[in-house]
Every structure is written in structure tokens, then in C-alpha cells.
PDB file of C-alpha atoms (C1' of nucleotides) in Angstrom:
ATOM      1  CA  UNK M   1      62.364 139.918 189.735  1.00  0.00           C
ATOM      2  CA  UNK M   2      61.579 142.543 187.374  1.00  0.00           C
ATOM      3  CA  UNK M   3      65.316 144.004 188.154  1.00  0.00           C
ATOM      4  CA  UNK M   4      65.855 145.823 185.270  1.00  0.00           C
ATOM      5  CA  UNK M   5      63.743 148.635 183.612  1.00  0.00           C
ATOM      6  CA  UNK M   6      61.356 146.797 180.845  1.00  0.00           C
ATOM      7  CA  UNK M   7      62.453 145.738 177.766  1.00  0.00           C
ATOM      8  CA  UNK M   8      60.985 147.728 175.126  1.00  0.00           C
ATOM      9  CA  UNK M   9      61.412 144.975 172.684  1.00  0.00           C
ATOM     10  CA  UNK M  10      61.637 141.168 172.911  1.00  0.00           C
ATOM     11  CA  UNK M  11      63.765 140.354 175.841  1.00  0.00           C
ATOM     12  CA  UNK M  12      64.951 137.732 173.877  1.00  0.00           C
ATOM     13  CA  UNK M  13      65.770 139.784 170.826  1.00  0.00           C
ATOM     14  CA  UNK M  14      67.072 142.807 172.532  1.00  0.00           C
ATOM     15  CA  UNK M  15      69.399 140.452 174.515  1.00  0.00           C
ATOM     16  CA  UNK M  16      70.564 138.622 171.224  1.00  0.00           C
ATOM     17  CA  UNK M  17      71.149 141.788 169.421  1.00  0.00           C
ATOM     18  CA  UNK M  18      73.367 142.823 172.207  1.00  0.00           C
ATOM     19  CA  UNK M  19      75.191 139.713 172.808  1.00  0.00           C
ATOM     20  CA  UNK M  20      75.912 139.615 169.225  1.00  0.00           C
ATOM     21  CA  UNK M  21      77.488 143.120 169.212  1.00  0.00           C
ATOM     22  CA  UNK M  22      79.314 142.728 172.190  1.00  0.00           C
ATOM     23  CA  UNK M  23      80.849 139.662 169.652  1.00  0.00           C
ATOM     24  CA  UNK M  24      81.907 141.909 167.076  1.00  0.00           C
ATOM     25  CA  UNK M  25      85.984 141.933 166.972  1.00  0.00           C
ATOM     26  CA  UNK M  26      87.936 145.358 167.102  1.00  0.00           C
ATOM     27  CA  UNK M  27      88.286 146.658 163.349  1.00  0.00           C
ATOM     28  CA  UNK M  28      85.129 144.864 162.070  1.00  0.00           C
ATOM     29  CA  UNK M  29      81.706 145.923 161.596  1.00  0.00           C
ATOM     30  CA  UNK M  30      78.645 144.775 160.880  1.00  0.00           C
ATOM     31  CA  UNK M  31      75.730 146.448 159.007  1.00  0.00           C
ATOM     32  CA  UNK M  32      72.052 146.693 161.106  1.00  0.00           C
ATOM     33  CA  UNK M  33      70.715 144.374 158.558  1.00  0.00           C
ATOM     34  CA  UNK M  34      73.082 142.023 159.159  1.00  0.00           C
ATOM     35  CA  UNK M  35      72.706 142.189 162.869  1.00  0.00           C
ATOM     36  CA  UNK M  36      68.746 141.888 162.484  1.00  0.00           C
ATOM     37  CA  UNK M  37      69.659 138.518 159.381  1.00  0.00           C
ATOM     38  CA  UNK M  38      71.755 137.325 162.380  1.00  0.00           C
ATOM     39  CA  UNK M  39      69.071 137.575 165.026  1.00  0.00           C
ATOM     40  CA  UNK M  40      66.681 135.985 162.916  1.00  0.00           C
ATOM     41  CA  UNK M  41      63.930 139.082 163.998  1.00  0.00           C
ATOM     42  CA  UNK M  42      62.791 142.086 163.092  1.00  0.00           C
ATOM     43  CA  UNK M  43      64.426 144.803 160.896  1.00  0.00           C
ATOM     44  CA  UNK M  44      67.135 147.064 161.104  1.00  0.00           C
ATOM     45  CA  UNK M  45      64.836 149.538 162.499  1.00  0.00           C
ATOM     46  CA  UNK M  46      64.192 147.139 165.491  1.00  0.00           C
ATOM     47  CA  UNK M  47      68.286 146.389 165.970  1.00  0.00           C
ATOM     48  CA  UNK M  48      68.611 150.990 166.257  1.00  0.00           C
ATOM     49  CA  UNK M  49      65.817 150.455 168.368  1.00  0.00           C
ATOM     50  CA  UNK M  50      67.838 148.213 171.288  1.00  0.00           C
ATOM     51  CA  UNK M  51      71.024 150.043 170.304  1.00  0.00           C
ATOM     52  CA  UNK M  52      69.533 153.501 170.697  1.00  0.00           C
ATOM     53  CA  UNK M  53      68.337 152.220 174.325  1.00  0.00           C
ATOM     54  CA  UNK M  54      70.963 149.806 175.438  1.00  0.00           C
ATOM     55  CA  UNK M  55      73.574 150.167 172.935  1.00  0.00           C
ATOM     56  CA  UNK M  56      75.542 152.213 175.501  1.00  0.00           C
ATOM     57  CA  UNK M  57      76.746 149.324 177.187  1.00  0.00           C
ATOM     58  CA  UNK M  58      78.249 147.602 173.528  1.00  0.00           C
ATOM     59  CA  UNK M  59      80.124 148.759 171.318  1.00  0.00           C
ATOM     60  CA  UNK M  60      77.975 150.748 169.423  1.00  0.00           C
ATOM     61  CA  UNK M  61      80.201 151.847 166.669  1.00  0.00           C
ATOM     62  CA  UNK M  62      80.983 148.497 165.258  1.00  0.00           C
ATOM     63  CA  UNK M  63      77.464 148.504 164.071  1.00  0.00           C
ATOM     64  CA  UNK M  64      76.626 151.142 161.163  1.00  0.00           C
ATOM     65  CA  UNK M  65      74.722 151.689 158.028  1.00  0.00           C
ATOM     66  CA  UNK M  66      74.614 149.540 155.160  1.00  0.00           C
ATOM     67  CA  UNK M  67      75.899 152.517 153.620  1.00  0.00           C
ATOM     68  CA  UNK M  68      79.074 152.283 155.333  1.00  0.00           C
ATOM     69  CA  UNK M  69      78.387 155.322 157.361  1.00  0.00           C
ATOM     70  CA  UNK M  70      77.905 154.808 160.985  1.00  0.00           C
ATOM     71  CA  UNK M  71      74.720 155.975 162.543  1.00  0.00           C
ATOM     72  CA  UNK M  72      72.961 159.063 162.401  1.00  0.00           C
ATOM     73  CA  UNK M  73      73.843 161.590 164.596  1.00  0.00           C
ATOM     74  CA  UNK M  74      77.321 159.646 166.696  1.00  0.00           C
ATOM     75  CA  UNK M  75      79.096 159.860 162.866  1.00  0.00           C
ATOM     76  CA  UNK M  76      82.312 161.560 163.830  1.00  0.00           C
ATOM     77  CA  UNK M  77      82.451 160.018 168.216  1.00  0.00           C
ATOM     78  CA  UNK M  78      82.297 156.168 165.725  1.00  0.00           C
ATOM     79  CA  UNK M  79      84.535 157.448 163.229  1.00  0.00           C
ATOM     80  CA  UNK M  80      87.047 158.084 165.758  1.00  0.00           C
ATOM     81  CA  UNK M  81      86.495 154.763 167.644  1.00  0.00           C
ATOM     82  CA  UNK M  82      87.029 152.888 164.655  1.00  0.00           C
ATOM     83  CA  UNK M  83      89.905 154.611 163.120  1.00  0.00           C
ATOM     84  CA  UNK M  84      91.114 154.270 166.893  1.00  0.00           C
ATOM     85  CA  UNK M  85      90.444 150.082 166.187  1.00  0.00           C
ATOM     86  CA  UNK M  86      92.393 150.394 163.055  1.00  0.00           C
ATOM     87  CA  UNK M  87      89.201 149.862 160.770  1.00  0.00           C
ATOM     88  CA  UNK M  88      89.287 150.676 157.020  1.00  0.00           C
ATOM     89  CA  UNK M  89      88.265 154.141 156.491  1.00  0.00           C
ATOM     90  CA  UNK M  90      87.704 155.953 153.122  1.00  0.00           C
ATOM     91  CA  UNK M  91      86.677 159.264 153.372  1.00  0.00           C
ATOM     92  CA  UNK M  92      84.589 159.229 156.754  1.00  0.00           C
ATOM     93  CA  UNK M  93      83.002 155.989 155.285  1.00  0.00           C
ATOM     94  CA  UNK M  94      83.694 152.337 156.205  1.00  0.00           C
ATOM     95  CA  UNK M  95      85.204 149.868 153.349  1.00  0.00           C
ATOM     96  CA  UNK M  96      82.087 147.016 154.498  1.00  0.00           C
ATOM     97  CA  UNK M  97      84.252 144.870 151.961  1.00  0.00           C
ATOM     98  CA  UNK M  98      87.003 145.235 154.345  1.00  0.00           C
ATOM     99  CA  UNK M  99      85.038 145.527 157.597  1.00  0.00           C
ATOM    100  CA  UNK M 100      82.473 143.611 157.413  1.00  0.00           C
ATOM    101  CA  UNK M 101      82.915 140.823 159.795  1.00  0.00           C
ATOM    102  CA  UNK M 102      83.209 137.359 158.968  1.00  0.00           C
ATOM    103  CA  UNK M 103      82.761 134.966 162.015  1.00  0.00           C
ATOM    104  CA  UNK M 104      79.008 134.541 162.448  1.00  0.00           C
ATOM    105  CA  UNK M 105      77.822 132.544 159.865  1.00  0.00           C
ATOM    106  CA  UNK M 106      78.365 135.054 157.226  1.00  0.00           C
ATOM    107  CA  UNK M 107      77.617 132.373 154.249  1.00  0.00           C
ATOM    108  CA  UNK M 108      74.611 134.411 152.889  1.00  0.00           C
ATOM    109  CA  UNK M 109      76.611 137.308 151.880  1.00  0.00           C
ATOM    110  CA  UNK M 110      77.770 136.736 148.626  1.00  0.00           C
ATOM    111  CA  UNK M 111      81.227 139.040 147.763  1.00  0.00           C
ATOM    112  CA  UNK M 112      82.802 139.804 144.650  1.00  0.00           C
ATOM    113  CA  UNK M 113      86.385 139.673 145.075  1.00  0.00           C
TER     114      UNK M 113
ATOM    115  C1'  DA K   1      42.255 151.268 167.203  1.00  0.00           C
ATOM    116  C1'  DT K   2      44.852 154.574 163.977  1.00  0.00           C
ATOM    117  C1'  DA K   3      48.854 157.610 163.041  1.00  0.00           C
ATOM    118  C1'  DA K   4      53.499 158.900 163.622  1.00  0.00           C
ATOM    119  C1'  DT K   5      58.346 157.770 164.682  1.00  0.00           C
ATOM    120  C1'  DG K   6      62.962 155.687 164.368  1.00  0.00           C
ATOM    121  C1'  DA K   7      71.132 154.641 165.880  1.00  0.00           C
ATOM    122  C1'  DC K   8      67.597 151.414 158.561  1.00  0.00           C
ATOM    123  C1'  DG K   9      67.429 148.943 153.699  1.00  0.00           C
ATOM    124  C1'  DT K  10      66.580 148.516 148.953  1.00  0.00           C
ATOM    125  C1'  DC K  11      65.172 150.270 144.398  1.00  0.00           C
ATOM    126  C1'  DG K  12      64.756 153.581 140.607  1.00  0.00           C
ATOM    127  C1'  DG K  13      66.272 157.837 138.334  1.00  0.00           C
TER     128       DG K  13
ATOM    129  C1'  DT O   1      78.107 157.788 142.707  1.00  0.00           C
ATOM    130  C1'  DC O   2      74.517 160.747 144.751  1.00  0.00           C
ATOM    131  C1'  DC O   3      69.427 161.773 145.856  1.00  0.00           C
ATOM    132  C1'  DG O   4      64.699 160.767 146.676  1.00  0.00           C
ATOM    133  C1'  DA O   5      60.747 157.631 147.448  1.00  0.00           C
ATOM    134  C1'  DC O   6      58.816 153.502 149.393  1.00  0.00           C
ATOM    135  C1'  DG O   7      58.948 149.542 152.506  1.00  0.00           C
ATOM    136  C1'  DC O   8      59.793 147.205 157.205  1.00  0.00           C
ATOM    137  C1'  DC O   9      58.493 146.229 162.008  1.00  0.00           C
ATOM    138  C1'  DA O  10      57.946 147.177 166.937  1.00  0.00           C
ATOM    139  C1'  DT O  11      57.172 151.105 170.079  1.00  0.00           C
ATOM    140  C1'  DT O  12      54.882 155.283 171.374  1.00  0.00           C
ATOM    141  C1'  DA O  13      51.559 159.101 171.122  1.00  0.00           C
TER     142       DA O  13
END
DNA sequence: ATAATGACGTCGG
DNA sequence: TCCGACGCCATTA
């Protein structure tokens, strides 16, 4: 059965992290920290972890820093992704108070508006 | 078993 | 707003 090469991580994690990526609409984002709060596991460390190995098959670039800069080292390839997506840019930086995607459960992140 | 690493986050200056 | 230091948590050396 073992039909895929072994999970670094928690099956279970790495396959929630990507499911929940693969969610992510076109012109949204969503931080690491948010990803890993949405999970319910680990860190943001742990969410770079899975994307850094399986992230290839998601779309990667809808998940960046808290900073609003996407992540280290694919800046300019998820830049161009999500300006092709129509995401707010300012300045080779995402506007998270545009981006920031709303649908799951997003009720712990307060917003000034 | 201990130390170092990493697609990060938050805090203080 | 920008920069540096410390903290997190699983994997790897």
C-alpha cells in the first residue's frame, strides 16, 4: 500500500494543509499561520515544510508570509501568478487586508476597517 | 540523544 | 515602516 513516497509529516496534516490550499480562491491568499490556525497543528514552519515538499502540486503562491511577501526564494515566479489572478499588489507586497481570504472560518481574525 | 535547519511569526527598538 | 533577536515545532544530520 505504501504507494506514495513517505510522508515526512503527519499524513493527516500534510494532507489537510494541502487540501486546504488547493481551497484557496484565485486572488486570495492566506498567510502560513493561518494555514497552520486552520489545520489546527503545528506552526508555520511545519505548513513550508509540506509546501516545500508537496506544494508543487497546489497552488503554492496563494500561500505567503504574514508579511505580505510571498515565500523566500519563488518571490517574483508568485508575484507574477498573483498579479496574473488579479490579487492586490503594492509594491511587490500583498495588501493581506485585501487578500486575505475569507471563507474558512476566518472569525478569529479580528480587522480594522 | 543532542544540535542544526527551515517556502515562518511575533515582539522590541 | 524597517531591522534584528527570540520562539515554534517536526524533520534531518
Amino acid at each position: 500500500m505504501s504507494a506514495r513516497p513517505p510522508l515526512p509529516l503527519v499524513a493527516a496534516f500534510a494532507e489537510s494543509v494541502i487540501d486546504l490550499v488547493d481551497t484557496i480562491p484565485a486572488g486570495t491568499v492566506l498567510t502560513y499561520g493561518d494555514v497552520a490556525r486552520l489545520v489546527g497543528g503545528g506552526g508555520p514552519r511545519q505548513v513550508g515544510a509540506v509546501m516545500s515538499r508537496y506544494g508543487s502540486a497546489t497552488a503554492w503562491w496563494r500561500v505567503i508570509r504574514a508579511s505580505g511577501e510571498p515565500a523566500r526564494g519563488l518571490e517574483v515566479e508568485a508575484l507574477a501568478r498573483l498579479r496574473e489572478e488579479g490579487a492586490p499588489l503594492t509594491g511587490g507586497r500583498v495588501d493581506l487586508r485585501r487578500a486575505r481570504w475569507r471563507g474558512a472560518r476566518s472569525d478569529a481574525e479580528p480587522r480594522a476597517t
